[in-house]
XYZ file of C-alpha atoms in Angstrom:
610
model
C 27.991 2.168 6.569
C 29.465 1.870 3.077
C 26.717 2.383 0.440
C 27.742 -0.820 -1.350
C 26.407 -2.831 1.638
C 23.030 -1.041 1.859
C 19.879 -2.462 0.221
C 16.526 -0.646 0.164
C 13.503 -2.769 -0.767
C 9.700 -2.959 -0.440
C 7.504 -6.009 0.027
C 4.564 -5.820 -2.405
C 1.664 -8.250 -2.871
C -2.109 -8.625 -3.119
C -4.069 -8.265 0.136
C -3.609 -11.239 2.509
C -0.703 -12.879 0.629
C 1.571 -12.777 3.681
C 3.620 -9.538 3.437
C 3.468 -8.680 7.160
C 4.163 -12.325 8.181
C 7.263 -12.352 5.951
C 8.375 -9.045 7.544
C 7.975 -10.723 10.977
C 10.271 -13.602 9.936
C 12.910 -11.191 8.598
C 12.828 -9.226 11.896
C 13.148 -12.502 13.810
C 15.923 -13.932 11.643
C 18.046 -10.766 11.862
C 17.514 -10.515 15.686
C 16.122 -6.973 15.261
C 13.379 -7.642 17.814
C 13.913 -9.552 21.086
C 11.936 -12.862 21.219
C 9.868 -11.660 24.224
C 8.741 -8.545 22.247
C 7.822 -10.551 19.158
C 4.164 -10.844 18.128
C 2.319 -11.621 14.893
C 2.148 -8.736 12.373
C 4.542 -6.670 14.482
C 4.744 -3.829 11.926
C 0.947 -3.354 11.901
C 1.058 -0.897 14.798
C -2.472 0.576 14.513
C -5.309 -1.098 16.486
C -7.458 -0.810 13.377
C -4.897 -2.765 11.314
C -4.737 -5.568 13.868
C -8.548 -5.793 14.196
C -9.173 -5.946 10.447
C -6.077 -8.001 9.635
C -4.954 -5.586 6.903
C -2.012 -3.199 6.492
C -3.158 0.424 6.148
C 0.122 2.339 6.558
C 3.498 1.481 5.022
C 6.060 0.733 7.741
C 9.822 1.256 7.338
C 12.356 -0.737 9.387
C 16.168 -1.151 9.331
C 17.703 -4.592 9.906
C 21.306 -5.877 9.844
C 21.810 -9.196 8.076
C 24.975 -11.284 7.940
C 25.197 -12.600 4.386
C 26.649 -15.972 3.350
C 29.955 -14.286 2.394
C 30.384 -13.073 5.998
C 29.653 -9.410 5.171
C 27.057 -7.569 7.295
C 24.482 -5.794 5.128
C 22.115 -3.036 6.167
C 18.616 -3.753 4.809
C 15.886 -1.088 4.772
C 12.581 -2.902 4.458
C 9.221 -1.199 3.792
C 6.071 -3.290 4.408
C 3.267 -1.945 2.170
C -0.575 -2.263 2.094
C -2.174 -4.657 -0.396
C -5.627 -3.118 -0.991
C -6.356 -1.188 -4.200
C -7.415 1.902 -2.161
C -3.871 2.251 -0.785
C -1.975 2.034 -4.104
C -0.700 5.614 -3.580
C 0.902 4.469 -0.318
C 2.644 1.651 -2.241
C 3.872 3.953 -5.051
C 5.410 6.381 -2.513
C 7.203 3.515 -0.740
C 8.602 2.206 -4.043
C 10.138 5.644 -4.741
C 12.327 5.184 -1.616
C 13.692 1.803 -2.826
C 15.903 0.151 -5.466
C 14.231 -3.256 -5.308
C 10.901 -4.950 -4.595
C 9.999 -8.397 -3.298
C 6.868 -9.567 -5.151
C 5.106 -12.029 -2.836
C 2.477 -14.376 -4.322
C 0.332 -16.803 -2.293
C 1.100 -20.348 -3.553
C -2.527 -21.406 -2.973
C -4.329 -18.311 -4.340
C -2.074 -17.493 -7.295
C -1.732 -14.228 -9.211
C -4.500 -11.754 -8.309
C -5.504 -8.282 -9.523
C -3.331 -6.334 -7.090
C -0.343 -8.623 -7.851
C -0.557 -7.488 -11.486
C -1.054 -3.796 -10.552
C 1.867 -3.749 -8.068
C 4.137 -5.520 -10.570
C 3.527 -2.768 -13.135
C 4.059 -0.086 -10.440
C 7.476 -1.575 -9.565
C 8.493 -1.904 -13.239
C 7.436 1.721 -13.952
C 9.569 2.846 -10.968
C 12.577 1.034 -12.505
C 12.976 -1.383 -9.567
C 14.685 -4.788 -9.549
C 11.771 -7.207 -9.058
C 12.312 -10.478 -7.160
C 9.258 -12.800 -7.338
C 8.730 -15.425 -4.636
C 5.951 -17.853 -3.724
C 4.744 -17.706 -0.115
C 2.694 -20.153 2.022
C 4.229 -23.290 0.442
C 3.602 -25.080 3.780
C -0.204 -24.994 3.200
C -1.861 -28.298 2.206
C -3.649 -26.498 -0.670
C -0.487 -24.899 -2.079
C 0.111 -25.373 -5.811
C 3.621 -23.927 -6.364
C 4.018 -25.333 -9.905
C 0.755 -23.815 -11.184
C 1.347 -20.454 -9.475
C 5.003 -20.309 -10.626
C 3.722 -20.701 -14.222
C 1.271 -17.787 -13.652
C 4.049 -15.552 -12.254
C 6.324 -16.557 -15.139
C 3.583 -15.549 -17.602
C 3.268 -12.178 -15.811
C 6.937 -11.115 -15.575
C 8.744 -13.429 -17.993
C 11.067 -15.215 -15.546
C 11.493 -19.015 -15.915
C 9.191 -20.827 -13.418
C 12.062 -22.861 -11.882
C 13.972 -19.672 -10.910
C 11.070 -18.313 -8.808
C 11.902 -18.718 -5.118
C 9.659 -20.732 -2.780
C 9.283 -19.930 0.917
C 6.959 -19.864 3.908
C 6.673 -16.643 5.911
C 5.021 -18.619 8.715
C 7.675 -21.319 9.250
C 10.669 -19.336 7.933
C 11.491 -21.972 5.296
C 13.309 -20.416 2.322
C 13.401 -16.851 3.802
C 17.224 -16.850 4.096
C 17.527 -17.795 0.380
C 15.198 -14.883 -0.481
C 17.422 -12.435 1.461
C 20.572 -13.790 -0.248
C 18.928 -13.367 -3.671
C 17.883 -9.852 -2.686
C 21.459 -8.867 -1.715
C 22.807 -10.370 -4.963
C 20.274 -8.768 -7.336
C 19.116 -5.463 -5.824
C 21.604 -2.659 -6.637
C 22.984 -0.505 -3.777
C 21.913 3.197 -3.575
C 23.661 5.452 -6.110
C 23.758 8.773 -4.179
C 26.830 10.995 -3.797
C 27.989 11.041 -0.125
C 30.078 14.180 -0.698
C 27.424 16.301 -2.434
C 25.092 18.869 -0.871
C 22.562 16.933 1.256
C 19.171 16.072 -0.273
C 16.427 13.870 1.212
C 12.945 12.964 -0.043
C 10.035 12.997 2.427
C 8.092 9.827 1.537
C 5.736 9.811 4.553
C 5.078 11.731 7.755
C 3.025 11.715 10.934
C 2.100 14.146 13.717
C 3.069 13.743 17.362
C 1.350 16.194 19.694
C 4.524 16.617 21.790
C 7.267 16.509 19.133
C 5.388 17.968 16.147
C 5.801 16.751 12.560
C 7.870 13.552 12.158
C 9.131 13.278 8.555
C 10.071 9.845 7.148
C 12.945 10.479 4.748
C 15.140 8.687 2.215
C 18.553 10.432 2.077
C 19.711 10.549 -1.562
C 22.913 12.662 -1.383
C 25.188 13.877 1.433
C 24.312 13.414 5.113
C 22.061 15.049 7.708
C 23.180 15.502 11.329
C 21.412 16.427 14.542
C 21.386 20.194 15.234
C 21.904 21.191 11.562
C 19.700 23.907 10.026
C 17.561 22.503 7.166
C 15.208 23.904 4.519
C 12.247 22.359 2.675
C 12.764 23.282 -0.987
C 9.092 23.429 -2.068
C 7.494 25.189 0.919
C 10.599 27.183 1.977
C 10.172 26.052 5.611
C 13.348 26.466 7.681
C 14.110 24.672 10.964
C 16.791 22.828 12.919
C 17.009 19.051 13.318
C 15.982 18.226 16.915
C 16.293 14.489 16.473
C 17.340 12.130 13.669
C 17.456 8.338 13.496
C 16.030 5.153 11.985
C 13.240 2.641 12.666
C 14.154 -0.653 14.283
C 11.034 -0.894 14.283
C 10.759 1.680 17.119
C 12.462 5.049 16.605
C 16.193 4.761 17.374
C 18.145 8.073 17.503
C 21.429 7.838 15.577
C 22.713 11.421 15.300
C 23.198 11.101 11.522
C 21.615 9.719 8.330
C 23.962 9.267 5.356
C 23.350 8.884 1.612
C 21.248 5.800 0.765
C 19.722 5.470 4.259
C 16.065 5.607 5.284
C 14.961 7.041 8.632
C 13.089 9.825 10.404
C 13.769 13.470 11.127
C 12.097 15.689 13.788
C 12.276 19.494 13.699
C 9.694 20.460 16.323
C 7.479 22.123 13.673
C 3.882 22.045 14.905
C 2.212 23.531 11.791
C 1.221 20.516 9.693
C 1.201 22.510 6.406
C 4.938 23.336 6.611
C 6.396 19.912 5.713
C 4.712 18.094 2.835
C 5.089 14.521 1.558
C 7.116 14.616 -1.690
C 9.131 17.712 -0.659
C 12.961 17.738 -0.754
C 14.957 18.626 2.369
C 18.443 20.144 2.223
C 20.774 21.738 4.782
C 20.663 25.523 5.000
C 24.001 27.213 4.272
C 25.031 29.266 7.313
C 26.218 32.862 6.912
C 29.991 32.975 7.047
C 30.262 29.213 6.548
C 33.795 27.835 6.660
C 35.390 27.048 3.314
C 34.725 23.483 2.276
C 31.614 23.205 4.481
C 28.765 21.518 2.634
C 26.476 24.006 0.905
C 22.789 24.013 0.063
C 21.336 21.854 -2.734
C 19.801 23.802 -5.621
C 18.014 20.991 -7.539
C 15.021 19.386 -5.760
C 14.349 15.661 -6.168
C 11.399 14.560 -8.331
C 8.480 14.350 -5.884
C 5.192 12.464 -6.274
C 2.377 13.087 -8.692
C -0.612 14.745 -7.088
C -3.180 12.056 -6.308
C -6.770 12.626 -7.480
C -9.538 11.598 -5.069
C -12.106 9.260 -6.611
C -14.875 9.120 -3.991
C -16.346 12.110 -2.130
C -18.387 12.164 1.043
C -19.487 14.716 3.653
C -18.260 14.315 7.253
C -20.267 16.242 9.856
C -19.792 16.340 13.647
C -22.911 15.139 15.494
C -22.291 17.939 18.030
C -21.786 21.184 16.048
C -19.380 22.481 18.760
C -16.875 19.807 17.588
C -16.442 21.519 14.178
C -13.036 23.200 15.042
C -11.800 19.891 16.550
C -12.753 18.070 13.332
C -10.782 20.588 11.261
C -7.675 20.134 13.469
C -8.057 16.342 13.291
C -8.304 16.419 9.464
C -5.178 18.626 9.228
C -3.175 16.183 11.350
C -4.548 13.117 9.573
C -3.740 14.595 6.123
C -0.093 14.635 7.213
C -0.213 10.895 7.889
C -2.469 10.127 4.897
C -1.347 12.153 1.867
C -4.210 10.819 -0.303
C -6.919 12.495 1.836
C -8.293 15.858 0.640
C -10.985 18.028 2.233
C -12.778 21.366 2.076
C -15.462 22.995 4.293
C -19.132 22.604 3.345
C -22.507 23.388 4.891
C -25.723 21.409 4.749
C -29.225 22.612 5.638
C -29.912 19.271 7.305
C -26.572 18.674 9.037
C -24.972 22.073 9.622
C -21.220 22.696 9.207
C -18.858 19.939 8.106
C -16.283 18.974 5.479
C -16.446 17.498 1.981
C -13.677 14.886 1.908
C -12.075 13.139 -1.060
C -10.893 9.521 -0.793
C -9.289 6.906 -3.046
C -12.087 4.388 -2.439
C -14.739 3.122 -0.027
C -12.320 1.249 2.259
C -10.147 4.367 2.458
C -13.256 6.383 3.413
C -14.255 3.864 6.075
C -10.716 3.763 7.561
C -10.416 7.587 7.685
C -13.808 7.966 9.396
C -12.934 5.304 11.956
C -9.487 6.807 12.607
C -11.036 10.250 13.183
C -13.517 8.777 15.661
C -10.935 6.677 17.541
C -7.771 8.763 17.482
C -9.405 12.175 17.925
C -12.460 11.172 20.002
C -15.075 12.609 17.612
C -18.630 11.484 16.831
C -19.204 11.819 13.113
C -22.027 11.451 10.643
C -21.037 10.469 7.074
C -23.236 11.242 4.068
C -23.784 9.216 0.920
C -20.501 8.667 -1.009
C -20.489 10.093 -4.536
C -18.026 10.756 -7.356
C -17.008 13.981 -9.093
C -18.855 15.083 -12.265
C -18.096 17.603 -14.983
C -21.113 19.674 -16.102
C -21.480 21.845 -19.217
C -24.322 24.375 -18.809
C -26.511 25.708 -21.613
C -24.643 29.032 -21.231
C -21.423 27.181 -22.185
C -19.662 27.319 -18.800
C -17.856 24.285 -17.329
C -18.437 23.191 -13.697
C -16.849 20.526 -11.483
C -19.435 19.039 -9.115
C -18.310 16.937 -6.121
C -21.559 17.194 -4.179
C -24.914 16.173 -5.733
C -26.670 19.082 -3.957
C -24.449 21.513 -5.966
C -25.776 20.157 -9.274
C -27.358 23.008 -11.333
C -31.055 23.117 -12.246
C -31.900 20.354 -14.834
C -33.085 22.987 -17.333
C -29.664 24.684 -17.424
C -27.596 21.499 -18.006
C -26.384 20.767 -21.544
C -24.205 17.739 -20.683
C -22.966 15.770 -17.648
C -19.731 13.757 -17.837
C -18.905 11.038 -15.303
C -15.535 9.417 -14.468
C -14.757 6.049 -16.066
C -12.409 3.389 -14.745
C -10.485 0.592 -16.416
C -11.270 -2.371 -14.136
C -9.285 -5.589 -14.093
C -10.963 -8.630 -12.504
C -9.004 -11.860 -11.941
C -11.230 -14.902 -11.290
C -11.358 -18.693 -11.822
C -12.710 -19.488 -15.289
C -15.981 -21.049 -14.000
C -17.051 -17.606 -12.684
C -16.491 -15.696 -15.934
C -20.256 -15.658 -16.668
C -21.148 -14.296 -13.212
C -18.491 -11.546 -13.453
C -19.632 -10.546 -16.957
C -23.280 -10.427 -15.850
C -22.398 -8.158 -12.897
C -20.304 -5.797 -15.056
C -23.055 -5.588 -17.687
C -25.631 -4.723 -14.988
C -23.360 -1.823 -13.961
C -23.219 -0.350 -17.503
C -19.791 -1.893 -18.169
C -18.184 -2.310 -21.608
C -15.991 -5.360 -22.150
C -12.488 -4.358 -23.314
C -10.427 -7.550 -23.071
C -9.917 -11.030 -21.678
C -6.651 -12.835 -20.955
C -5.955 -16.321 -19.548
C -3.203 -16.136 -16.885
C -3.274 -19.954 -16.733
C -5.745 -22.644 -17.910
C -7.739 -22.064 -14.681
C -7.527 -18.272 -14.094
C -8.839 -15.466 -16.291
C -8.204 -11.724 -16.266
C -11.232 -9.733 -17.508
C -10.940 -6.044 -18.423
C -14.001 -3.788 -18.323
C -14.619 -0.089 -18.779
C -17.055 0.885 -16.004
C -18.530 4.146 -14.657
C -16.902 4.858 -11.272
C -20.311 5.761 -9.793
C -21.496 2.179 -10.396
C -18.708 0.555 -8.366
C -18.591 3.072 -5.513
C -21.276 1.475 -3.336
C -21.160 -2.293 -3.277
C -19.631 -3.592 -6.506
C -16.800 -5.294 -4.601
C -19.225 -7.043 -2.191
C -21.351 -8.289 -5.096
C -18.245 -9.475 -6.956
C -17.078 -11.469 -3.934
C -20.501 -13.040 -3.267
C -21.078 -14.049 -6.915
C -17.639 -15.691 -7.180
C -17.596 -17.223 -3.649
C -14.753 -14.882 -2.686
C -12.360 -16.027 -5.433
C -12.382 -12.896 -7.652
C -10.099 -9.916 -7.058
C -10.456 -6.385 -8.404
C -8.052 -3.630 -9.400
C -8.929 -0.399 -11.198
C -7.535 2.921 -12.353
C -9.126 6.145 -13.569
C -9.615 6.327 -17.350
C -11.012 9.777 -18.224
C -14.558 11.205 -18.393
C -17.525 10.275 -20.585
C -20.913 11.930 -21.237
C -23.922 10.028 -19.837
C -27.676 10.508 -19.328
C -27.529 11.335 -15.607
C -30.091 13.017 -13.356
C -30.068 14.380 -9.814
C -32.406 12.448 -7.521
C -33.670 14.510 -4.567
C -35.275 13.170 -1.396
C -38.075 15.275 0.123
C -39.126 14.824 3.752
C -42.460 16.453 4.594
C -42.073 18.497 1.383
C -38.540 19.745 2.152
C -35.473 18.535 0.240
C -32.772 16.887 2.388
C -29.592 17.927 0.569
C -27.448 15.292 2.302
C -29.570 12.463 0.781
C -29.379 13.735 -2.822
C -27.615 11.542 -5.382
C -26.798 11.511 -9.086
C -28.038 8.392 -10.913
C -28.497 7.185 -14.485
C -31.964 8.074 -15.825
C -32.755 4.404 -16.597
C -32.205 3.448 -12.940
C -33.784 6.512 -11.304
C -37.269 4.991 -10.692
C -35.874 1.749 -9.260
C -33.420 3.619 -6.965
C -36.140 6.109 -5.899
C -38.557 3.303 -4.918
C -35.892 1.409 -3.017
C -34.623 4.524 -1.226
C -38.026 5.774 -0.065
C -38.900 2.262 1.177
C -35.650 2.084 3.161
C -36.115 5.542 4.662
C -39.718 4.770 5.697
C -38.396 1.984 7.920
C -35.574 4.116 9.353
C -37.214 7.486 10.066
C -38.986 7.541 13.455
C -42.764 8.066 13.530
C -44.051 11.543 14.451
C -47.394 12.803 15.746
C -48.348 13.525 12.119
C -47.934 11.803 8.726
C -44.481 12.329 7.137
C -44.407 11.886 3.341
C -41.063 10.704 1.902
C -40.736 11.497 -1.808
C -38.078 10.872 -4.449
C -38.033 13.554 -7.156
C -36.175 14.465 -10.340
C -36.514 18.250 -10.530
C -40.204 18.899 -9.829
C -41.311 15.436 -11.025
C -42.125 13.043 -8.118
C -41.215 9.473 -9.087
C -41.772 7.568 -5.793
C -43.504 8.118 -2.449
C -43.822 6.407 0.930
C -45.511 7.710 4.100
C -44.395 7.325 7.703
C -47.800 6.970 9.436
C -48.548 9.161 12.454
C -48.907 7.999 16.050
C -52.634 8.129 16.874
C -54.281 8.339 20.232
C -57.678 6.647 20.381
C -59.665 9.795 21.296
C -63.062 8.062 20.981
C -62.217 5.272 23.457
C -64.213 7.073 26.181
C -67.348 7.196 23.984
C -69.381 4.117 24.900
C -72.447 5.213 23.010
C -74.215 8.433 22.147
C -74.575 10.286 18.889
C -72.040 9.858 16.041
C -71.588 13.652 15.856
C -69.853 13.522 19.258
C -67.252 11.060 17.921
C -66.826 13.106 14.769
C -66.252 16.264 16.806
C -63.420 14.582 18.782
C -61.812 13.219 15.588
C -62.020 16.640 13.876
C -60.359 18.285 16.887
C -57.553 15.682 16.731
C -57.157 16.329 12.997
C -56.819 20.088 13.614
C -54.143 19.480 16.231
C -52.162 17.207 13.877
C -52.385 19.887 11.175
C -50.993 22.572 13.524
C -48.222 20.173 14.606
C -47.301 19.514 10.987
C -46.834 23.247 10.377
C -44.346 23.703 13.236
C -42.873 20.167 13.419
C -39.379 19.334 12.118
C -38.315 15.819 11.136
C -34.896 14.797 12.490
C -32.963 12.511 10.142
C -31.084 9.811 12.148
C -27.657 8.422 11.131
C -29.355 5.093 10.230
C -31.215 6.892 7.440
C -27.910 7.839 5.776
C -26.637 4.280 6.214
C -29.812 3.045 4.480
C -28.596 4.704 1.291
C -25.393 2.647 1.422
C -27.391 -0.581 1.625
C -29.513 0.271 -1.394
C -27.832 -1.997 -3.898
C -27.760 -5.014 -1.593
C -31.506 -5.675 -1.740
C -32.063 -5.338 -5.467
């Protein structure tokens, strides 16, 4: 198709503002999907997405739309996630587009992720089309929300489109506006072929499936291709587009979005952000398209923010876990991992995630899709340590923290957090941020009723349950967005947990010195209720270095050995009790306390009971 009639766009919005429902209406209106195959949130193909009601993976789909002028346009639509943990997924999708549809819920208004995604689209140089969704709801306030959007992007409130993704009202006007305002792709159809890999997945039969945006030239089935960064060479086994299932087409031309299969089974050979070009054949005919020499700008390397250990419950599953992580990394470019060992848990992997939801989703996908039973340790953040000898260390695991005597300074990551909430909850939000060692850096009224608060917070303080607390204190009205903002020195200490005198490395954590006693007391109390009773007393201690700051004891099971004594001398009873005591002592020397998965989960619930 002529490039002038192609439009590539993403749908961006805050979580639960109706992106996937709007995508459904567009698929329905353009007759891309037969009515009998239609279902709600059609593009959310993962079971996990449908259960939780959220989009986790961006989904690309090609539709043909007959515009008001009678011309048929080819629209490439990418439905993106709305949660802050999947911002990297959104930024990669925007790089494959020329325009973005900014969807705002007419009853909720502008929220934190709306602001963040708007800036992402503007930074990518995209044509931004704002529209209000859910105008059919009884609680919709289109005038108020249009004023908020106008304040955010500077468009007059009356020019902001109104629609309902549920009923289809106004969707056709949105598509017409999109065709009028979004520029067509600007690639050169006659140049050497170049395509950007913006996503990929692994199929156990067909190998790596690369999702590509063709920028210049064209790719055809059977052609030899080369990845410019990794140097991987292969032939195209299959090429096509999403509609929304894979539809083979034999060719993808400049400006088009689709998939490409080479049969490569090694997941490290095709990377997201790499540029594909055709390989020049030896003795190529004159005039045949050559090989591109300039790669396309890829994606910035994403830095993980939260780290956690994943260990197989059965140690024989360790190789399977490694294979599963390799395949999942292909589908989730933000996931990073490296092998680690733990005295308590054996062999496993230290994984890096973009946030707690991302961590939860990855763990659940590994368990479901690859049939593994996993045990996850306490999530932590990365620290920078300067030792007294002057060397610099990066610590991602609290158990790797050097001895307290050899530490000169510990620096922790800071974030710039943006909280959008109704004005009556400003006090509650400020109180929560202050409790978490936050520093107020700004406040801005989006409208007379909604406020945006900016805080500088330590990442470690929001990793566990900050979001839950924020939602409960504001009755669910507040929304949060954040980005990394450098490192800062702080008075931090490593808190160890000792079970029967032995440190359990998987339960170690790094906390602020002022909160160490409170966290130690709470943690030992939690563990006492979770660790099963033994035949002997099990002391649970929280320690900073060699200094014990809290202790609880799991009391031993005791058999009533003097029940058979119905009288007689007291020395007889004492003799039986002494013999029992000796036995317990011997047991304690050889006994080993098993730490159940619930004990690790107890750490996650720490903040909730304060």
